[in-house]
Amino acid sequence: MIRVGCGFDVHAFAVGRRLVLGGVEIAHSHGLTGHSDADVLTHAICDALLGTLGLGDIGVHFPDSDNAHKDADSLTLLTQTVNTLREAGGYVVNVDVSVALQYPKLAPYACAMRERLADAMNIKLSQVSVKATTTEKLGFVGREEGIAAFAVALVEVTDD
């Protein structure tokens, strides 16, 4: 059986934090606010994967009320999410994520992001797609107040 899940996440920019997207540190004047490393891209993928099998969302599995996840590396959370998926009989076929931000430009980092994400999920590079877009200066993204990410995951289920 094949299952599809979608994920969405948003984080506001914050001074004094590093910007991490897809497990890669990005050179920028601001990072993102959050309990973990605030990797909005990776969080959207976690939600998409969990959604494929109706396993809740990232907040259920890694609540911000739990200090064990304070400043956590989101790639570690992604690996744990994939392990949870596998325990339920699910295997990642592919993930596709779009990141909405005005700046910085992500093209120079996209390959490294795909590599880090594929490694964290123990899948091939060809099974991971990372894209970026602007919002043409519209909304909170256009005003450079934060970043949004949308992810879709396809999972094959061997046990349901």
Short mmCIF file of C-alpha atoms in Angstrom, two decimals, residues 19-130:
data_model
loop_
_atom_site.label_atom_id
_atom_site.label_comp_id
_atom_site.label_asym_id
_atom_site.label_seq_id
_atom_site.Cartn_x
_atom_site.Cartn_y
_atom_site.Cartn_z
CA LEU A 19 19.84 29.64 10.46
CA VAL A 20 19.62 25.89 9.84
CA LEU A 21 17.64 24.49 6.91
CA GLY A 22 17.73 20.86 5.87
CA GLY A 23 20.47 20.26 8.41
CA VAL A 24 22.75 22.83 6.77
CA GLU A 25 23.83 26.05 8.45
CA ILE A 26 23.06 28.98 6.15
CA ALA A 27 24.96 32.27 6.26
CA HIS A 28 22.38 34.90 7.23
CA SER A 29 21.99 37.77 9.68
CA HIS A 30 19.09 36.03 11.48
CA GLY A 31 18.22 32.51 12.50
CA LEU A 32 14.80 31.08 13.31
CA THR A 33 13.10 31.01 16.69
CA GLY A 34 12.12 27.66 18.12
CA HIS A 35 12.62 25.11 20.87
CA SER A 36 14.96 22.94 18.79
CA ASP A 37 17.29 24.29 16.10
CA ALA A 38 14.09 25.55 14.38
CA ASP A 39 14.88 23.81 11.08
CA VAL A 40 11.53 24.61 9.45
CA LEU A 41 12.32 22.54 6.35
CA THR A 42 13.11 19.37 8.30
CA HIS A 43 10.12 19.89 10.60
CA ALA A 44 7.77 20.00 7.59
CA ILE A 45 9.25 16.71 6.35
CA CYS A 46 8.77 15.10 9.79
CA ASP A 47 5.11 16.14 9.77
CA ALA A 48 4.61 14.82 6.23
CA LEU A 49 6.15 11.46 7.14
CA LEU A 50 4.15 11.13 10.36
CA GLY A 51 0.99 12.05 8.44
CA THR A 52 1.39 9.14 6.03
CA LEU A 53 0.46 6.69 8.77
CA GLY A 54 -1.69 8.94 10.93
CA LEU A 55 0.98 9.09 13.63
CA GLY A 56 0.29 12.66 14.73
CA ASP A 57 2.74 15.49 14.21
CA ILE A 58 6.16 16.64 15.32
CA GLY A 59 4.69 18.33 18.41
CA VAL A 60 3.25 15.00 19.60
CA HIS A 61 6.55 13.16 19.21
CA PHE A 62 8.94 15.97 20.19
CA PRO A 63 6.97 18.45 22.34
CA ASP A 64 8.50 21.82 23.11
CA SER A 65 7.55 21.22 26.74
CA ASP A 66 10.23 18.49 26.90
CA ASN A 67 13.68 19.91 27.66
CA ALA A 68 15.24 16.81 26.08
CA HIS A 69 14.48 18.46 22.73
CA LYS A 70 15.83 21.91 23.66
CA ASP A 71 18.17 23.04 20.86
CA ALA A 72 17.90 19.55 19.31
CA ASP A 73 19.37 18.86 15.90
CA SER A 74 16.32 18.43 13.69
CA LEU A 75 18.10 15.82 11.57
CA THR A 76 18.19 13.65 14.69
CA LEU A 77 14.43 14.22 15.06
CA LEU A 78 14.02 13.25 11.39
CA THR A 79 15.98 10.02 11.89
CA GLN A 80 13.82 9.20 14.92
CA THR A 81 10.69 9.97 12.86
CA VAL A 82 11.83 7.57 10.12
CA ASN A 83 12.53 4.91 12.77
CA THR A 84 8.99 5.37 14.14
CA LEU A 85 7.64 5.05 10.61
CA ARG A 86 9.61 1.85 10.00
CA GLU A 87 8.41 0.34 13.28
CA ALA A 88 4.88 0.87 11.93
CA GLY A 89 5.79 -0.86 8.64
CA GLY A 90 6.41 2.27 6.55
CA TYR A 91 9.33 2.94 4.21
CA VAL A 92 10.07 6.29 2.61
CA VAL A 93 9.63 6.30 -1.17
CA ASN A 94 10.36 10.01 -1.59
CA VAL A 95 9.98 13.44 -0.02
CA ASP A 96 9.52 16.77 -1.75
CA VAL A 97 9.80 20.07 0.12
CA SER A 98 9.32 23.68 -0.90
CA VAL A 99 10.68 26.49 1.24
CA ALA A 100 9.17 29.98 1.03
CA LEU A 101 11.58 32.80 1.89
CA GLN A 102 12.77 36.05 0.37
CA TYR A 103 16.39 35.78 1.51
CA PRO A 104 18.84 34.19 1.66
CA LYS A 105 18.91 32.38 -1.65
CA LEU A 106 19.05 28.61 -1.11
CA ALA A 107 20.37 27.41 -4.48
CA PRO A 108 24.00 27.26 -3.24
CA TYR A 109 22.90 25.03 -0.33
CA ALA A 110 20.28 22.79 -1.99
CA CYS A 111 22.58 19.88 -2.83
CA ALA A 112 24.06 19.78 0.68
CA MET A 113 20.55 19.90 2.15
CA ARG A 114 19.42 16.99 -0.02
CA GLU A 115 22.51 14.99 1.01
CA ARG A 116 22.00 15.63 4.73
CA LEU A 117 18.26 14.82 4.54
CA ALA A 118 18.81 11.64 2.50
CA ASP A 119 21.45 10.50 4.97
CA ALA A 120 19.18 11.18 7.96
CA MET A 121 16.37 9.16 6.35
CA ASN A 122 18.73 6.45 5.04
CA ILE A 123 17.44 6.87 1.48
CA LYS A 124 19.01 7.77 -1.88
CA LEU A 125 19.67 11.35 -2.90
CA SER A 126 17.27 10.90 -5.82
CA GLN A 127 14.45 10.34 -3.31
CA VAL A 128 14.77 13.86 -1.86
CA SER A 129 13.76 17.11 -3.53
CA VAL A 130 14.37 20.57 -2.05
#
